[in-house]
Short mmCIF file of N, CA, C and O in Angstrom, two decimals:
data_model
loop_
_atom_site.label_atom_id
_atom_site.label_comp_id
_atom_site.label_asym_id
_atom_site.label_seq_id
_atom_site.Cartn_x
_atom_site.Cartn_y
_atom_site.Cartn_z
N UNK A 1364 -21.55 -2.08 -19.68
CA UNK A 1364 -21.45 -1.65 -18.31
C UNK A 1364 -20.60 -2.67 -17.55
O UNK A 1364 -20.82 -3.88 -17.52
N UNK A 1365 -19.50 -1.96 -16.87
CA UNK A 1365 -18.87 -3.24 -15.92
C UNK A 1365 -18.75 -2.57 -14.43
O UNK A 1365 -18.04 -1.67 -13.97
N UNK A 1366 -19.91 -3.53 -13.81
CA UNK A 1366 -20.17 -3.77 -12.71
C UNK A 1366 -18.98 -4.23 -11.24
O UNK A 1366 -19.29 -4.43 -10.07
N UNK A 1367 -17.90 -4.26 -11.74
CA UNK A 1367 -16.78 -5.09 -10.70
C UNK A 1367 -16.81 -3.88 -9.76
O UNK A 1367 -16.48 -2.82 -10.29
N UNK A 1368 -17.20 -3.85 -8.31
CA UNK A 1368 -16.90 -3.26 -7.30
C UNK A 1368 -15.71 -3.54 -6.83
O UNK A 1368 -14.76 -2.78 -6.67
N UNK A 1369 -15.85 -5.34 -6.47
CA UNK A 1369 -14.75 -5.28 -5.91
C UNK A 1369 -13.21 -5.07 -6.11
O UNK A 1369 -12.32 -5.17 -5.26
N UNK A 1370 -13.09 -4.74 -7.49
CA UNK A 1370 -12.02 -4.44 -8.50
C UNK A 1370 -11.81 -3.21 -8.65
O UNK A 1370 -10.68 -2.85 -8.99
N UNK A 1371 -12.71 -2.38 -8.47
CA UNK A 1371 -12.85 -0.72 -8.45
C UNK A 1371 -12.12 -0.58 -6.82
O UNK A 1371 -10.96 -0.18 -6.76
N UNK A 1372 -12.68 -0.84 -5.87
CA UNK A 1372 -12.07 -0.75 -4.42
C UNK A 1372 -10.38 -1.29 -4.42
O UNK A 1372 -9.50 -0.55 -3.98
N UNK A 1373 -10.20 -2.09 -4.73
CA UNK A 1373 -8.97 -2.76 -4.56
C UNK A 1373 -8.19 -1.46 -5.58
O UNK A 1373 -7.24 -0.86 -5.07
N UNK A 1374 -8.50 -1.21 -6.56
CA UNK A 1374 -7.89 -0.15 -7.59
C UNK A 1374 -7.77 1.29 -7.06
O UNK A 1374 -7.06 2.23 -7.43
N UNK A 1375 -8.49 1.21 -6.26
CA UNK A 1375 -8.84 2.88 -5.92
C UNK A 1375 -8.34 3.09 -4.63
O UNK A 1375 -8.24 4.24 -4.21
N UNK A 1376 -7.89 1.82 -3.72
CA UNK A 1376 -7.15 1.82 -2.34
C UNK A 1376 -6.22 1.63 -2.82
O UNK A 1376 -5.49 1.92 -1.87
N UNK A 1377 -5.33 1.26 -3.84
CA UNK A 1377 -4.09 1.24 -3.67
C UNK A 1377 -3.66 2.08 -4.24
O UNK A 1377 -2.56 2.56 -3.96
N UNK A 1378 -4.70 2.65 -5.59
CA UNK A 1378 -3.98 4.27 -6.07
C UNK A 1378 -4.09 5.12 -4.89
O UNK A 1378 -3.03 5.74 -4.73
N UNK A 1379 -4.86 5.36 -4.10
CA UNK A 1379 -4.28 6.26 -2.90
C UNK A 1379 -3.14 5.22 -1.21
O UNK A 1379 -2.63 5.47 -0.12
N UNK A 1380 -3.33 4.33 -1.95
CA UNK A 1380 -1.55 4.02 -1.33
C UNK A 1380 -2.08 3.40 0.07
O UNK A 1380 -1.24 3.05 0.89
N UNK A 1381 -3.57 3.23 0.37
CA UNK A 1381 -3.66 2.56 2.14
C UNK A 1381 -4.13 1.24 2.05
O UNK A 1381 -4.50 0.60 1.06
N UNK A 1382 -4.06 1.02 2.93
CA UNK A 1382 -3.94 -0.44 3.19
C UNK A 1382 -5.80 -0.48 4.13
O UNK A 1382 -6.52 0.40 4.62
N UNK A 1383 -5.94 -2.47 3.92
CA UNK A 1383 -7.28 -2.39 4.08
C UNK A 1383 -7.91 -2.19 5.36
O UNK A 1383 -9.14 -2.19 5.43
N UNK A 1384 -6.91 -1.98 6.76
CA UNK A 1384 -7.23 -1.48 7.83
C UNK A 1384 -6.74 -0.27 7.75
O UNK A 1384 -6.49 -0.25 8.95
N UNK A 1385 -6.39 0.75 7.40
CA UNK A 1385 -6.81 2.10 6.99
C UNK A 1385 -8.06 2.58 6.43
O UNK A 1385 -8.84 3.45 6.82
N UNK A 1386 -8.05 1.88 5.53
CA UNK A 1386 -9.83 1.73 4.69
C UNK A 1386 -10.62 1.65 5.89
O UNK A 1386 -11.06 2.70 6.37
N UNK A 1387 -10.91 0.29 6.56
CA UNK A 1387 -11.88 -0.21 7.93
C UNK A 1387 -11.76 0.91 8.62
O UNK A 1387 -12.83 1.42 8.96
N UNK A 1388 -10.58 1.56 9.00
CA UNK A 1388 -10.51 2.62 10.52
C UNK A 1388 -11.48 3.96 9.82
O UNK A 1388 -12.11 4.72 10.56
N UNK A 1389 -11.48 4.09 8.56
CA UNK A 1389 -11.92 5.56 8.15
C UNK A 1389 -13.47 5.27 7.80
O UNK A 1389 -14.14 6.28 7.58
N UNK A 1390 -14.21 3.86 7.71
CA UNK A 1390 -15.60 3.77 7.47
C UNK A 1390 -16.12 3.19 8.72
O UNK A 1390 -17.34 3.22 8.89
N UNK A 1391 -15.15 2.55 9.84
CA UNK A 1391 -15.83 2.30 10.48
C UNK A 1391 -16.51 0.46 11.15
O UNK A 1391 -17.27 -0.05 11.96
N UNK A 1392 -15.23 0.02 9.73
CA UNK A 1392 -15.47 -1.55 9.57
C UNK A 1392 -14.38 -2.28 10.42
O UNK A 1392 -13.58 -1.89 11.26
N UNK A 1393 -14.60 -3.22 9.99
CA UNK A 1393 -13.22 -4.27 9.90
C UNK A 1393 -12.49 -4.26 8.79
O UNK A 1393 -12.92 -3.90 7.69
N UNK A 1394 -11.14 -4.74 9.09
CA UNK A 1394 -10.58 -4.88 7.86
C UNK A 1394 -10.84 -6.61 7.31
O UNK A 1394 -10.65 -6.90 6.13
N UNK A 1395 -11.19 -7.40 8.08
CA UNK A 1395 -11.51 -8.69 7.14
C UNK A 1395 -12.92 -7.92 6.49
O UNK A 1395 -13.09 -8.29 5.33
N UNK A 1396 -13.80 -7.07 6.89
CA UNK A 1396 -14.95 -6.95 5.48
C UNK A 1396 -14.23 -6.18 4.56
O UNK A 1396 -14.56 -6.62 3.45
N UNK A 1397 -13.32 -5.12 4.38
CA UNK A 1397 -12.84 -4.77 3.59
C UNK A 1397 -12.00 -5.46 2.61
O UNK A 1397 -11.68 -4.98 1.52
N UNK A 1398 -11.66 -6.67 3.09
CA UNK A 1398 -11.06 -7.96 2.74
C UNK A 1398 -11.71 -8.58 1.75
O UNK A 1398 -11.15 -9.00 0.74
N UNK A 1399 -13.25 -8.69 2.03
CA UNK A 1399 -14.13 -9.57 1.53
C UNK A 1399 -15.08 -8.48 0.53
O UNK A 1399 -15.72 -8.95 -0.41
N UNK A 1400 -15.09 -7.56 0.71
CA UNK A 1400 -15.79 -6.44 -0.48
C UNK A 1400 -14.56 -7.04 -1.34
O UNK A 1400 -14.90 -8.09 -1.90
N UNK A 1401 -13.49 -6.74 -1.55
CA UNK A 1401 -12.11 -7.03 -2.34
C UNK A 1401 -11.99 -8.16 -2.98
O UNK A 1401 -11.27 -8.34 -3.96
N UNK A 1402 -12.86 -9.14 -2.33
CA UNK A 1402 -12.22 -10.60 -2.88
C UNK A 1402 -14.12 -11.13 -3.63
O UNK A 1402 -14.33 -12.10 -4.36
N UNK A 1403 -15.19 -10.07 -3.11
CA UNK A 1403 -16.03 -10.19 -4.05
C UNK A 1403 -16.67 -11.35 -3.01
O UNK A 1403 -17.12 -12.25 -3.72
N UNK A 1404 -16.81 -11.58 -1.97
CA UNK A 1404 -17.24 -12.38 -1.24
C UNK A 1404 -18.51 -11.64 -0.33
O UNK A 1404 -19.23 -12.34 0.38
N UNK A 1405 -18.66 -10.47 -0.40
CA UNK A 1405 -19.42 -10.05 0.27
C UNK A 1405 -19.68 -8.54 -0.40
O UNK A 1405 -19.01 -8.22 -1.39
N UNK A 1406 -20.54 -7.73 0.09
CA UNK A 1406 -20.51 -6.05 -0.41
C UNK A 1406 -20.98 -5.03 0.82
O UNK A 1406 -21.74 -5.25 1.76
N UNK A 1407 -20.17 -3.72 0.43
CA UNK A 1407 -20.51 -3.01 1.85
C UNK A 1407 -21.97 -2.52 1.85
O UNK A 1407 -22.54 -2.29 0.79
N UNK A 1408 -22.43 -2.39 2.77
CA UNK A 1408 -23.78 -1.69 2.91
C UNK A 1408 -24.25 -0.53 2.42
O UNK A 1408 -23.66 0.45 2.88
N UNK A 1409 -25.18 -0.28 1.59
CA UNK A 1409 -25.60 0.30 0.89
C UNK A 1409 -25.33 1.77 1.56
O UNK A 1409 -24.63 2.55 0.92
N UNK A 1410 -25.71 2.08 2.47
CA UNK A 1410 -25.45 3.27 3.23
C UNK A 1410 -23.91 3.93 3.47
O UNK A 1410 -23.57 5.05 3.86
N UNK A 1411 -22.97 2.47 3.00
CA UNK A 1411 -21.39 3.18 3.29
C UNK A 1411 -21.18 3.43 1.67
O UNK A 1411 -20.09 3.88 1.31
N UNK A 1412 -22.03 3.21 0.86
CA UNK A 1412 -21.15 3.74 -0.59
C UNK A 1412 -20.68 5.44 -0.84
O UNK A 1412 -19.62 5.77 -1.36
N UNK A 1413 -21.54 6.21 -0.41
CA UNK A 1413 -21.43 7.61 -0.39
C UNK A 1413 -20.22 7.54 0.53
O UNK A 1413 -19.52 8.46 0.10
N UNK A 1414 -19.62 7.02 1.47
CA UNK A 1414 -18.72 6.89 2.31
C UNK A 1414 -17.51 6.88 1.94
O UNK A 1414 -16.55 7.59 2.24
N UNK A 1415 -17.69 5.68 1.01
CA UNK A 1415 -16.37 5.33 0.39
C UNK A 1415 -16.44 5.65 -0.73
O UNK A 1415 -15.52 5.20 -1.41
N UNK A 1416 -17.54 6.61 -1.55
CA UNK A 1416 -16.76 7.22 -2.96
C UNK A 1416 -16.12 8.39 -2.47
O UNK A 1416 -15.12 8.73 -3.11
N UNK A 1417 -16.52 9.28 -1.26
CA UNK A 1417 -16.08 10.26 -0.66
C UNK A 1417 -14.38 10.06 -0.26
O UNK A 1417 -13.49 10.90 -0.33
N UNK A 1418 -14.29 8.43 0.24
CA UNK A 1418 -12.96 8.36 0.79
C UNK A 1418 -11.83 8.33 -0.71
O UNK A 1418 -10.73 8.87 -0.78
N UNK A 1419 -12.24 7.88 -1.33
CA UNK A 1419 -11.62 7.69 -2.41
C UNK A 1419 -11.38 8.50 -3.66
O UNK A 1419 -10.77 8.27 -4.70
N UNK A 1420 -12.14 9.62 -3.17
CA UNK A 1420 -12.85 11.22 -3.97
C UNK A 1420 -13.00 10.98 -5.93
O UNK A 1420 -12.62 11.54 -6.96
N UNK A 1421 -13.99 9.52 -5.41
CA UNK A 1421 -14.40 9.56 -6.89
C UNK A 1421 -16.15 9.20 -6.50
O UNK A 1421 -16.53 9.05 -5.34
N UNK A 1422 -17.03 9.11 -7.64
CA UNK A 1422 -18.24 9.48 -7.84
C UNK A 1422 -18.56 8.00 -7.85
O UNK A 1422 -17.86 7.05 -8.20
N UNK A 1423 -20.03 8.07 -7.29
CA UNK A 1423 -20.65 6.77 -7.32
C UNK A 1423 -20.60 5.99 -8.50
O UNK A 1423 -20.60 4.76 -8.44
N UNK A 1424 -20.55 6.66 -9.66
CA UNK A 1424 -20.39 5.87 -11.19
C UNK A 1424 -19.46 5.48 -10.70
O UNK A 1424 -19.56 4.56 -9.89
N UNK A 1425 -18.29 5.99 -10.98
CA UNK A 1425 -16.62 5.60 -11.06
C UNK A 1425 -16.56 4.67 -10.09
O UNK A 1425 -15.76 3.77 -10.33
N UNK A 1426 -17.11 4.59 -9.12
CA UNK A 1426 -16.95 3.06 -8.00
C UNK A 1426 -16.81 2.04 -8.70
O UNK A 1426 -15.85 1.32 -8.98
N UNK A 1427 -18.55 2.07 -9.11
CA UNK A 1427 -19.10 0.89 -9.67
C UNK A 1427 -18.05 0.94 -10.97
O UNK A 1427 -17.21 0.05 -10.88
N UNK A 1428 -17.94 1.62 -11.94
CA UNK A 1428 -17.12 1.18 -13.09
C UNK A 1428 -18.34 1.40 -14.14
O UNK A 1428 -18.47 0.69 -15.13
N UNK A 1429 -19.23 2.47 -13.80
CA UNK A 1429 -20.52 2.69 -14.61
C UNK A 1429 -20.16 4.34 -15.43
O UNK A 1429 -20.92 4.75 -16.31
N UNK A 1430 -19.24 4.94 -15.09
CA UNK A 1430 -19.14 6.35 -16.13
C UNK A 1430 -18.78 6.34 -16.84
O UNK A 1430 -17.79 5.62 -16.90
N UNK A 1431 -19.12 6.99 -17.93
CA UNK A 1431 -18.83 7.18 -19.54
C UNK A 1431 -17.07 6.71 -19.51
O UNK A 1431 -16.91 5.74 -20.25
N UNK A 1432 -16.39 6.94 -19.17
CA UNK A 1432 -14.85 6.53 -19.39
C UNK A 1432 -14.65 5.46 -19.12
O UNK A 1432 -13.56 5.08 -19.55
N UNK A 1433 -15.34 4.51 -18.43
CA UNK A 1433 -15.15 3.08 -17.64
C UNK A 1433 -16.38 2.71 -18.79
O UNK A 1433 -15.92 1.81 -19.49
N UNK A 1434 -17.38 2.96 -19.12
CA UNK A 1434 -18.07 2.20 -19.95
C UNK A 1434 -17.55 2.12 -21.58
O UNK A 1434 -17.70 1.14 -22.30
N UNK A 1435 -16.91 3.37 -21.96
CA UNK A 1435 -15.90 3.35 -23.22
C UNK A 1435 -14.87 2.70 -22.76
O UNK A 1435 -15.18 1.82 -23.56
N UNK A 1436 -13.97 2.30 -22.27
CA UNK A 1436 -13.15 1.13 -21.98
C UNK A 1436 -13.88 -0.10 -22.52
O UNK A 1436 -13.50 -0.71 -23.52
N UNK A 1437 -15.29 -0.52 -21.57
CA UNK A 1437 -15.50 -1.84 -21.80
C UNK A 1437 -15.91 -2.02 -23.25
O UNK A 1437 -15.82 -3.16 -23.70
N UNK A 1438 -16.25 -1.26 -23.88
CA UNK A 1438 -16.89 -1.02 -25.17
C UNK A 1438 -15.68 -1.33 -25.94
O UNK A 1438 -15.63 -2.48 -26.38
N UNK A 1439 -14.81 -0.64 -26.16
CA UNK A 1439 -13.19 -1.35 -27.23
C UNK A 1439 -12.69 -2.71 -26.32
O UNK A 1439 -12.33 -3.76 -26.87
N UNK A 1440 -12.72 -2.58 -25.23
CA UNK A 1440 -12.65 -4.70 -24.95
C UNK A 1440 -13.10 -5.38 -26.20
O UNK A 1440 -12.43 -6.04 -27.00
N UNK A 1441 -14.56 -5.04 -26.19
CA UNK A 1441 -15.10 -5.88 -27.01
C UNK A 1441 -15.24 -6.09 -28.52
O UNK A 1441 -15.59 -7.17 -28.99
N UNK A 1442 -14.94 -4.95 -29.31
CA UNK A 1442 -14.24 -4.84 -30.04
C UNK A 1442 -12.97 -5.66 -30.91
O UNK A 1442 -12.35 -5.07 -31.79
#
């Protein structure tokens, strides 16, 4: 299982191309916390995850890096 949020966010804002005060304006944040979810210094509130798998139109697994395709990845890593 690989757990990197803040590696999933940074991956998943720039495959849809916005920047991290675009991110902030559409949940409602700042862009220094969107900054700091990113750099793994902090995490968004439990209540904005449905928020931002919605913004990013992938599934709470796929955030986290917990669905069968992200967990078969980590599985041949190790390998």
């Amino acid at each position: 299982m690989n757990l990197s949020l803040p590696k999933m966010l940074k991956q998943f804002r720039k495959d849809k191309d916005m920047t991290q005060e675009e991110v902030a304006s559409h949940l409602g944040v700042t862009y220094q916390s969107v900054s700091r979810w990113e750099n793994g210094l902090s995490y968004p509130d439990i209540e904005l995850l449905p928020c931002i798998a919605a913004l990013f139109d992938v599934s709470l697994d796929k955030l986290f890096g917990t669905d069968k395709e992200s967990e078969e990845a980590t599985i041949k890593n190790y390998d």
